[in-house]
Amino acid sequence: QKEVEQDPGPLSVPEGAIVSLNCTYSNSAFQYFMWYRQYSRKGPELLMYTYSSGNKEDGRFTAQVDKSSKYISLFIRDSQPSDSATYLCAPSMDSSYKLIFGSGTRLLVRP
Amino acid sequence: EPEVTQTPSHQVTQMGQEVILRCVPISNHLYFYWYRQILGQKVEFLVSFYNNEISEKSEIFDDQFSVERPDGSNFTLKIRSTKLEDSAMYFCASSAPMILNYGYTFGSGTRLTVV
């Protein structure tokens, strides 16, 4: 079983839609859960992070972590064409600062 | 906003040649990292570096690879004898004190092409 799994997409939605991006993981030692956005041929850019289980909201973005099911979600409200990018989940452990990236989900928001 | 700067943006090298990829991390950051992304694949951790020594490395980071902080500002990744399979985007990152897990800033990457 892969440590971190994401559906690669692409996920195509109309502008204004609510987008749900998901990630599963296998290592119960993960405590930090980050979502990164990556544009083509650019470095990952941190969107949000959550520590342990729970929800966190930041503007149009909401991150959810359910440690009991090892499931991570990112919701984007009122999606914009500028949100078109690849979204990477990247958990890490308390004992290590390395990030374990998922393969990413490519999102396309159509005007 | 502070940035992590990587040079060059694109490097082409012959198989078997040595390459050095350069990075200038954010000035008050203490942890430094190299990650790589082979085209179409996931971003993979290579190495982390703190206090002038490697703190963690992956299985990918074998004897062909080395890192160095030659002065107070630069952080380099050297590949001694490049192979075709080393072709990838290499990302440098640094993370801020006290928020190491989620305080990463990535550079824009160096695209390495081995021919």
PDB file of C-alpha atoms in Angstrom:
ATOM      1  CA  GLN A   1       0.000   0.000   0.000  1.00  0.00           C
ATOM      2  CA  LYS A   2       1.348   3.420  -0.951  1.00  0.00           C
ATOM      3  CA  GLU A   3       1.989   5.787   1.936  1.00  0.00           C
ATOM      4  CA  VAL A   4      -0.072   8.596   0.433  1.00  0.00           C
ATOM      5  CA  GLU A   5      -2.592   8.198  -2.383  1.00  0.00           C
ATOM      6  CA  GLN A   6      -4.506  10.696  -4.448  1.00  0.00           C
ATOM      7  CA  ASP A   7      -6.728  10.382  -7.471  1.00  0.00           C
ATOM      8  CA  PRO A   8      -4.658  11.953 -10.286  1.00  0.00           C
ATOM      9  CA  GLY A   9      -7.688  13.411 -12.086  1.00  0.00           C
ATOM     10  CA  PRO A  10      -7.972  15.549 -14.061  1.00  0.00           C
ATOM     11  CA  LEU A  11     -10.974  16.992 -12.293  1.00  0.00           C
ATOM     12  CA  SER A  12     -12.823  19.478 -14.504  1.00  0.00           C
ATOM     13  CA  VAL A  13     -15.432  21.777 -12.946  1.00  0.00           C
ATOM     14  CA  PRO A  14     -17.239  24.982 -13.999  1.00  0.00           C
ATOM     15  CA  GLU A  15     -16.314  28.276 -12.393  1.00  0.00           C
ATOM     16  CA  GLY A  16     -18.131  28.776  -9.099  1.00  0.00           C
ATOM     17  CA  ALA A  17     -18.376  25.064  -8.293  1.00  0.00           C
ATOM     18  CA  ILE A  18     -17.425  23.529  -4.959  1.00  0.00           C
ATOM     19  CA  VAL A  19     -14.413  21.279  -5.394  1.00  0.00           C
ATOM     20  CA  SER A  20     -13.580  18.326  -3.178  1.00  0.00           C
ATOM     21  CA  LEU A  21     -10.052  16.920  -3.292  1.00  0.00           C
ATOM     22  CA  ASN A  22      -9.154  13.843  -1.305  1.00  0.00           C
ATOM     23  CA  CYS A  23      -6.177  11.925  -0.089  1.00  0.00           C
ATOM     24  CA  THR A  24      -5.684   8.707   1.889  1.00  0.00           C
ATOM     25  CA  TYR A  25      -2.631   7.635   3.825  1.00  0.00           C
ATOM     26  CA  SER A  26      -1.399   4.529   5.560  1.00  0.00           C
ATOM     27  CA  ASN A  27       1.047   5.731   8.236  1.00  0.00           C
ATOM     28  CA  SER A  28      -0.738   6.410  11.516  1.00  0.00           C
ATOM     29  CA  ALA A  29       2.316   8.376  12.748  1.00  0.00           C
ATOM     30  CA  PHE A  30       1.469  11.306  10.488  1.00  0.00           C
ATOM     31  CA  GLN A  31       0.413  14.307  12.565  1.00  0.00           C
ATOM     32  CA  TYR A  32       0.807  17.261  10.198  1.00  0.00           C
ATOM     33  CA  PHE A  33      -1.275  17.389   7.046  1.00  0.00           C
ATOM     34  CA  MET A  34      -0.409  19.947   4.405  1.00  0.00           C
ATOM     35  CA  TRP A  35      -2.024  20.855   1.119  1.00  0.00           C
ATOM     36  CA  TYR A  36       0.179  22.335  -1.565  1.00  0.00           C
ATOM     37  CA  ARG A  37      -0.733  23.838  -4.907  1.00  0.00           C
ATOM     38  CA  GLN A  38       1.638  23.389  -7.825  1.00  0.00           C
ATOM     39  CA  TYR A  39       1.430  25.204 -11.118  1.00  0.00           C
ATOM     40  CA  SER A  40       3.111  23.690 -14.149  1.00  0.00           C
ATOM     41  CA  ARG A  41       6.917  23.688 -13.864  1.00  0.00           C
ATOM     42  CA  LYS A  42       6.821  25.579 -10.548  1.00  0.00           C
ATOM     43  CA  GLY A  43       7.593  24.587  -6.978  1.00  0.00           C
ATOM     44  CA  PRO A  44       4.840  23.529  -4.562  1.00  0.00           C
ATOM     45  CA  GLU A  45       3.208  26.394  -2.679  1.00  0.00           C
ATOM     46  CA  LEU A  46       1.677  25.810   0.752  1.00  0.00           C
ATOM     47  CA  LEU A  47      -2.083  26.363   0.863  1.00  0.00           C
ATOM     48  CA  MET A  48      -3.070  25.058   4.268  1.00  0.00           C
ATOM     49  CA  TYR A  49      -1.978  22.788   7.050  1.00  0.00           C
ATOM     50  CA  THR A  50      -3.796  20.955   9.820  1.00  0.00           C
ATOM     51  CA  TYR A  51      -2.368  19.376  12.927  1.00  0.00           C
ATOM     52  CA  SER A  52      -3.968  16.070  13.924  1.00  0.00           C
ATOM     53  CA  SER A  53      -7.702  15.626  13.264  1.00  0.00           C
ATOM     54  CA  GLY A  54     -10.241  18.336  12.632  1.00  0.00           C
ATOM     55  CA  ASN A  55     -11.214  21.116  10.269  1.00  0.00           C
ATOM     56  CA  LYS A  56      -9.528  24.335   9.319  1.00  0.00           C
ATOM     57  CA  GLU A  57     -10.909  27.121   7.166  1.00  0.00           C
ATOM     58  CA  ASP A  58      -9.051  29.858   5.328  1.00  0.00           C
ATOM     59  CA  GLY A  59     -11.097  31.985   2.976  1.00  0.00           C
ATOM     60  CA  ARG A  60     -12.479  29.772   0.210  1.00  0.00           C
ATOM     61  CA  PHE A  61     -10.456  26.772   1.375  1.00  0.00           C
ATOM     62  CA  THR A  62     -11.356  24.211   4.049  1.00  0.00           C
ATOM     63  CA  ALA A  63      -9.109  21.331   5.076  1.00  0.00           C
ATOM     64  CA  GLN A  64     -10.426  18.291   6.933  1.00  0.00           C
ATOM     65  CA  VAL A  65      -8.519  15.441   8.523  1.00  0.00           C
ATOM     66  CA  ASP A  66     -10.091  12.227   9.796  1.00  0.00           C
ATOM     67  CA  LYS A  67      -7.298  10.253  11.435  1.00  0.00           C
ATOM     68  CA  SER A  68      -9.582   7.341  12.301  1.00  0.00           C
ATOM     69  CA  SER A  69     -10.107   6.629   8.605  1.00  0.00           C
ATOM     70  CA  LYS A  70      -6.767   8.113   7.462  1.00  0.00           C
ATOM     71  CA  TYR A  71      -8.594  10.426   5.088  1.00  0.00           C
ATOM     72  CA  ILE A  72      -7.711  14.025   4.197  1.00  0.00           C
ATOM     73  CA  SER A  73      -9.881  16.450   2.243  1.00  0.00           C
ATOM     74  CA  LEU A  74      -9.540  19.907   0.770  1.00  0.00           C
ATOM     75  CA  PHE A  75     -12.663  21.822  -0.241  1.00  0.00           C
ATOM     76  CA  ILE A  76     -12.566  24.861  -2.484  1.00  0.00           C
ATOM     77  CA  ARG A  77     -15.668  27.053  -2.562  1.00  0.00           C
ATOM     78  CA  ASP A  78     -16.541  29.369  -5.442  1.00  0.00           C
ATOM     79  CA  SER A  79     -13.753  27.923  -7.565  1.00  0.00           C
ATOM     80  CA  GLN A  80     -11.979  30.253  -9.982  1.00  0.00           C
ATOM     81  CA  PRO A  81     -10.053  29.578 -13.210  1.00  0.00           C
ATOM     82  CA  SER A  82      -6.936  30.697 -11.327  1.00  0.00           C
ATOM     83  CA  ASP A  83      -7.418  27.677  -9.030  1.00  0.00           C
ATOM     84  CA  SER A  84      -6.509  25.436 -11.979  1.00  0.00           C
ATOM     85  CA  ALA A  85      -3.383  23.629 -10.807  1.00  0.00           C
ATOM     86  CA  THR A  86      -2.245  20.350  -9.304  1.00  0.00           C
ATOM     87  CA  TYR A  87      -3.103  19.914  -5.629  1.00  0.00           C
ATOM     88  CA  LEU A  88      -0.745  17.839  -3.520  1.00  0.00           C
ATOM     89  CA  CYS A  89      -1.402  16.463  -0.088  1.00  0.00           C
ATOM     90  CA  ALA A  90       1.740  16.076   2.007  1.00  0.00           C
ATOM     91  CA  PRO A  91       1.609  14.686   5.524  1.00  0.00           C
ATOM     92  CA  SER A  92       4.538  14.513   7.888  1.00  0.00           C
ATOM     93  CA  MET A  93       5.388  13.214  11.324  1.00  0.00           C
ATOM     94  CA  ASP A  94       6.355  14.912  14.578  1.00  0.00           C
ATOM     95  CA  SER A  95       9.658  13.031  14.507  1.00  0.00           C
ATOM     96  CA  SER A  96      10.659  14.048  10.980  1.00  0.00           C
ATOM     97  CA  TYR A  97      10.395  17.229   8.968  1.00  0.00           C
ATOM     98  CA  LYS A  98      10.305  15.528   5.586  1.00  0.00           C
ATOM     99  CA  LEU A  99       7.099  15.708   3.591  1.00  0.00           C
ATOM    100  CA  ILE A 100       5.584  12.621   1.963  1.00  0.00           C
ATOM    101  CA  PHE A 101       3.776  13.846  -1.115  1.00  0.00           C
ATOM    102  CA  GLY A 102       0.843  12.272  -2.857  1.00  0.00           C
ATOM    103  CA  SER A 103       0.948  12.132  -6.624  1.00  0.00           C
ATOM    104  CA  GLY A 104      -1.399  15.131  -6.855  1.00  0.00           C
ATOM    105  CA  THR A 105      -4.821  15.796  -8.350  1.00  0.00           C
ATOM    106  CA  ARG A 106      -4.957  18.018 -11.397  1.00  0.00           C
ATOM    107  CA  LEU A 107      -7.845  20.508 -11.227  1.00  0.00           C
ATOM    108  CA  LEU A 108      -9.212  22.458 -14.171  1.00  0.00           C
ATOM    109  CA  VAL A 109     -11.773  25.188 -13.501  1.00  0.00           C
ATOM    110  CA  ARG A 110     -13.566  26.157 -16.704  1.00  0.00           C
ATOM    111  CA  PRO A 111     -14.646  29.816 -17.124  1.00  0.00           C
TER     112      PRO A 111
ATOM    113  CA  GLU B   1       7.780  38.098   0.394  1.00  0.00           C
ATOM    114  CA  PRO B   2      11.015  36.146   1.010  1.00  0.00           C
ATOM    115  CA  GLU B   3      11.870  33.587  -1.658  1.00  0.00           C
ATOM    116  CA  VAL B   4      14.024  30.524  -2.108  1.00  0.00           C
ATOM    117  CA  THR B   5      16.121  31.136  -5.215  1.00  0.00           C
ATOM    118  CA  GLN B   6      17.422  28.313  -7.393  1.00  0.00           C
ATOM    119  CA  THR B   7      19.944  28.471 -10.210  1.00  0.00           C
ATOM    120  CA  PRO B   8      20.104  27.531 -12.984  1.00  0.00           C
ATOM    121  CA  SER B   9      16.466  27.125 -13.972  1.00  0.00           C
ATOM    122  CA  HIS B  10      17.428  24.538 -16.585  1.00  0.00           C
ATOM    123  CA  GLN B  11      20.617  22.517 -16.952  1.00  0.00           C
ATOM    124  CA  VAL B  12      21.502  20.036 -19.653  1.00  0.00           C
ATOM    125  CA  THR B  13      24.409  17.708 -18.993  1.00  0.00           C
ATOM    126  CA  GLN B  14      26.054  14.691 -20.543  1.00  0.00           C
ATOM    127  CA  MET B  15      25.669  11.337 -18.803  1.00  0.00           C
ATOM    128  CA  GLY B  16      28.586  10.750 -16.469  1.00  0.00           C
ATOM    129  CA  GLN B  17      29.255  14.448 -15.865  1.00  0.00           C
ATOM    130  CA  GLU B  18      29.107  16.129 -12.471  1.00  0.00           C
ATOM    131  CA  VAL B  19      26.476  18.788 -11.840  1.00  0.00           C
ATOM    132  CA  ILE B  20      25.977  21.235  -9.019  1.00  0.00           C
ATOM    133  CA  LEU B  21      22.548  22.692  -8.384  1.00  0.00           C
ATOM    134  CA  ARG B  22      22.479  25.873  -6.343  1.00  0.00           C
ATOM    135  CA  CYS B  23      19.965  27.328  -3.941  1.00  0.00           C
ATOM    136  CA  VAL B  24      19.754  30.395  -1.728  1.00  0.00           C
ATOM    137  CA  PRO B  25      17.376  29.600   1.141  1.00  0.00           C
ATOM    138  CA  ILE B  26      15.463  32.222   3.100  1.00  0.00           C
ATOM    139  CA  SER B  27      17.899  33.984   5.386  1.00  0.00           C
ATOM    140  CA  ASN B  28      16.454  33.172   8.839  1.00  0.00           C
ATOM    141  CA  HIS B  29      15.573  29.568   8.000  1.00  0.00           C
ATOM    142  CA  LEU B  30      17.615  26.836   9.614  1.00  0.00           C
ATOM    143  CA  TYR B  31      16.506  23.622   7.904  1.00  0.00           C
ATOM    144  CA  PHE B  32      17.207  23.044   4.222  1.00  0.00           C
ATOM    145  CA  TYR B  33      15.942  20.356   1.886  1.00  0.00           C
ATOM    146  CA  TRP B  34      16.225  18.928  -1.591  1.00  0.00           C
ATOM    147  CA  TYR B  35      13.311  17.199  -3.285  1.00  0.00           C
ATOM    148  CA  ARG B  36      13.013  15.947  -6.821  1.00  0.00           C
ATOM    149  CA  GLN B  37      10.124  15.331  -9.207  1.00  0.00           C
ATOM    150  CA  ILE B  38      10.586  13.082 -12.214  1.00  0.00           C
ATOM    151  CA  LEU B  39       8.254  14.155 -15.025  1.00  0.00           C
ATOM    152  CA  GLY B  40       4.731  12.910 -14.354  1.00  0.00           C
ATOM    153  CA  GLN B  41       5.630  11.491 -10.945  1.00  0.00           C
ATOM    154  CA  LYS B  42       5.309  12.611  -7.359  1.00  0.00           C
ATOM    155  CA  VAL B  43       7.584  14.998  -5.502  1.00  0.00           C
ATOM    156  CA  GLU B  44      10.104  12.878  -3.567  1.00  0.00           C
ATOM    157  CA  PHE B  45      12.219  13.774  -0.554  1.00  0.00           C
ATOM    158  CA  LEU B  46      15.979  13.498  -1.034  1.00  0.00           C
ATOM    159  CA  VAL B  47      17.687  15.038   1.981  1.00  0.00           C
ATOM    160  CA  SER B  48      17.347  17.444   4.871  1.00  0.00           C
ATOM    161  CA  PHE B  49      20.225  19.480   6.275  1.00  0.00           C
ATOM    162  CA  TYR B  50      20.608  21.252   9.587  1.00  0.00           C
ATOM    163  CA  ASN B  51      23.537  22.742  11.454  1.00  0.00           C
ATOM    164  CA  ASN B  52      25.945  21.849   8.659  1.00  0.00           C
ATOM    165  CA  GLU B  53      25.109  18.198   8.531  1.00  0.00           C
ATOM    166  CA  ILE B  54      22.591  15.845   6.967  1.00  0.00           C
ATOM    167  CA  SER B  55      19.737  15.211   9.381  1.00  0.00           C
ATOM    168  CA  GLU B  56      17.787  12.764   7.220  1.00  0.00           C
ATOM    169  CA  LYS B  57      18.106  11.245   3.753  1.00  0.00           C
ATOM    170  CA  SER B  58      16.080   8.942   1.548  1.00  0.00           C
ATOM    171  CA  GLU B  59      17.112   5.765  -0.246  1.00  0.00           C
ATOM    172  CA  ILE B  60      17.427   7.809  -3.430  1.00  0.00           C
ATOM    173  CA  PHE B  61      20.200   9.896  -1.870  1.00  0.00           C
ATOM    174  CA  ASP B  62      23.054   7.465  -2.459  1.00  0.00           C
ATOM    175  CA  ASP B  63      26.815   8.025  -2.687  1.00  0.00           C
ATOM    176  CA  GLN B  64      26.377   9.826  -5.994  1.00  0.00           C
ATOM    177  CA  PHE B  65      24.707  12.718  -4.200  1.00  0.00           C
ATOM    178  CA  SER B  66      26.126  15.215  -1.738  1.00  0.00           C
ATOM    179  CA  VAL B  67      24.986  18.478  -0.195  1.00  0.00           C
ATOM    180  CA  GLU B  68      26.927  21.395   1.121  1.00  0.00           C
ATOM    181  CA  ARG B  69      26.446  24.816   2.603  1.00  0.00           C
ATOM    182  CA  PRO B  70      29.696  26.366   1.375  1.00  0.00           C
ATOM    183  CA  ASP B  71      29.009  29.820   2.862  1.00  0.00           C
ATOM    184  CA  GLY B  72      26.332  31.571   4.885  1.00  0.00           C
ATOM    185  CA  SER B  73      23.842  31.834   2.078  1.00  0.00           C
ATOM    186  CA  ASN B  74      24.155  29.052  -0.507  1.00  0.00           C
ATOM    187  CA  PHE B  75      23.014  25.441  -0.304  1.00  0.00           C
ATOM    188  CA  THR B  76      24.117  23.079  -3.056  1.00  0.00           C
ATOM    189  CA  LEU B  77      23.272  19.617  -4.344  1.00  0.00           C
ATOM    190  CA  LYS B  78      26.026  17.807  -6.238  1.00  0.00           C
ATOM    191  CA  ILE B  79      25.465  14.764  -8.401  1.00  0.00           C
ATOM    192  CA  ARG B  80      28.850  13.191  -9.070  1.00  0.00           C
ATOM    193  CA  SER B  81      28.253  11.123 -12.193  1.00  0.00           C
ATOM    194  CA  THR B  82      24.863  11.787 -13.686  1.00  0.00           C
ATOM    195  CA  LYS B  83      22.671   9.034 -15.102  1.00  0.00           C
ATOM    196  CA  LEU B  84      19.767   9.320 -17.516  1.00  0.00           C
ATOM    197  CA  GLU B  85      17.375   8.548 -14.657  1.00  0.00           C
ATOM    198  CA  ASP B  86      18.583  11.622 -12.744  1.00  0.00           C
ATOM    199  CA  SER B  87      16.630  13.765 -15.205  1.00  0.00           C
ATOM    200  CA  ALA B  88      14.016  15.541 -13.088  1.00  0.00           C
ATOM    201  CA  MET B  89      12.980  18.826 -11.522  1.00  0.00           C
ATOM    202  CA  TYR B  90      15.007  19.421  -8.379  1.00  0.00           C
ATOM    203  CA  PHE B  91      13.403  21.608  -5.748  1.00  0.00           C
ATOM    204  CA  CYS B  92      15.234  23.247  -2.900  1.00  0.00           C
ATOM    205  CA  ALA B  93      13.251  24.246   0.173  1.00  0.00           C
ATOM    206  CA  SER B  94      13.858  25.788   3.548  1.00  0.00           C
ATOM    207  CA  SER B  95      11.669  25.877   6.618  1.00  0.00           C
ATOM    208  CA  ALA B  96      11.229  28.487   9.295  1.00  0.00           C
ATOM    209  CA  PRO B  97      12.251  27.964  12.912  1.00  0.00           C
ATOM    210  CA  MET B  98       9.507  26.572  15.203  1.00  0.00           C
ATOM    211  CA  ILE B  99       7.189  25.646  12.293  1.00  0.00           C
ATOM    212  CA  LEU B 100       9.424  23.193  10.551  1.00  0.00           C
ATOM    213  CA  ASN B 101       6.802  20.752   9.292  1.00  0.00           C
ATOM    214  CA  TYR B 102       4.539  23.362   7.775  1.00  0.00           C
ATOM    215  CA  GLY B 103       6.845  26.320   7.396  1.00  0.00           C
ATOM    216  CA  TYR B 104       8.346  25.198   4.091  1.00  0.00           C
ATOM    217  CA  THR B 105       9.072  27.519   1.214  1.00  0.00           C
ATOM    218  CA  PHE B 106      10.017  25.839  -2.061  1.00  0.00           C
ATOM    219  CA  GLY B 107      12.056  27.323  -4.843  1.00  0.00           C
ATOM    220  CA  SER B 108      10.889  27.245  -8.455  1.00  0.00           C
ATOM    221  CA  GLY B 109      13.188  24.341  -9.229  1.00  0.00           C
ATOM    222  CA  THR B 110      16.030  23.410 -11.541  1.00  0.00           C
ATOM    223  CA  ARG B 111      15.106  21.221 -14.457  1.00  0.00           C
ATOM    224  CA  LEU B 112      17.975  18.791 -14.986  1.00  0.00           C
ATOM    225  CA  THR B 113      18.157  16.992 -18.304  1.00  0.00           C
ATOM    226  CA  VAL B 114      20.775  14.261 -18.669  1.00  0.00           C
ATOM    227  CA  VAL B 115      21.512  13.276 -22.267  1.00  0.00           C
TER     228      VAL B 115
END
